[in-house]
C-alpha positions as MATLAB code, in Angstrom:
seq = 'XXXXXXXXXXXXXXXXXXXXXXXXXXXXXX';
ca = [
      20.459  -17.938   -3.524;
      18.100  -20.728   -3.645;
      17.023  -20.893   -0.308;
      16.481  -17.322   -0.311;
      13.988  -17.505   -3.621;
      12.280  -20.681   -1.960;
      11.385  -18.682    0.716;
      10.075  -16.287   -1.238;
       8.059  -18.450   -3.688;
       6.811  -19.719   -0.190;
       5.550  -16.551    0.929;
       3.819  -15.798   -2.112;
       2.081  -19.000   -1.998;
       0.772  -18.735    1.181;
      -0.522  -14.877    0.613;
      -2.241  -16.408   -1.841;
      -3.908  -19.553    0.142;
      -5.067  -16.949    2.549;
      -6.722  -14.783    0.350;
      -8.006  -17.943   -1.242;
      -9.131  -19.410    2.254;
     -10.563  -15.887    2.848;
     -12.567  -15.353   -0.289;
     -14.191  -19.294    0.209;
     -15.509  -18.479    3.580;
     -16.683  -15.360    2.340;
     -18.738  -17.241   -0.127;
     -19.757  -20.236    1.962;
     -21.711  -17.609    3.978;
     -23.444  -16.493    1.544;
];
């Protein structure tokens, strides 16, 4: 059971860097 919710706390995390990563180099052209 652990594993599986680590995974999943590590997929939401990374979503979330992307859209992070996404949004920054959206702004940096700006």
């Amino acid at each position: 059971f652990f594993f599986i919710s680590t995974i999943r706390i590590i997929t939401i995390y990374h979503s979330i860097d992307s859209r992070v990563y996404k949004y920054t180099k959206l702004q940096l052209k700006e």
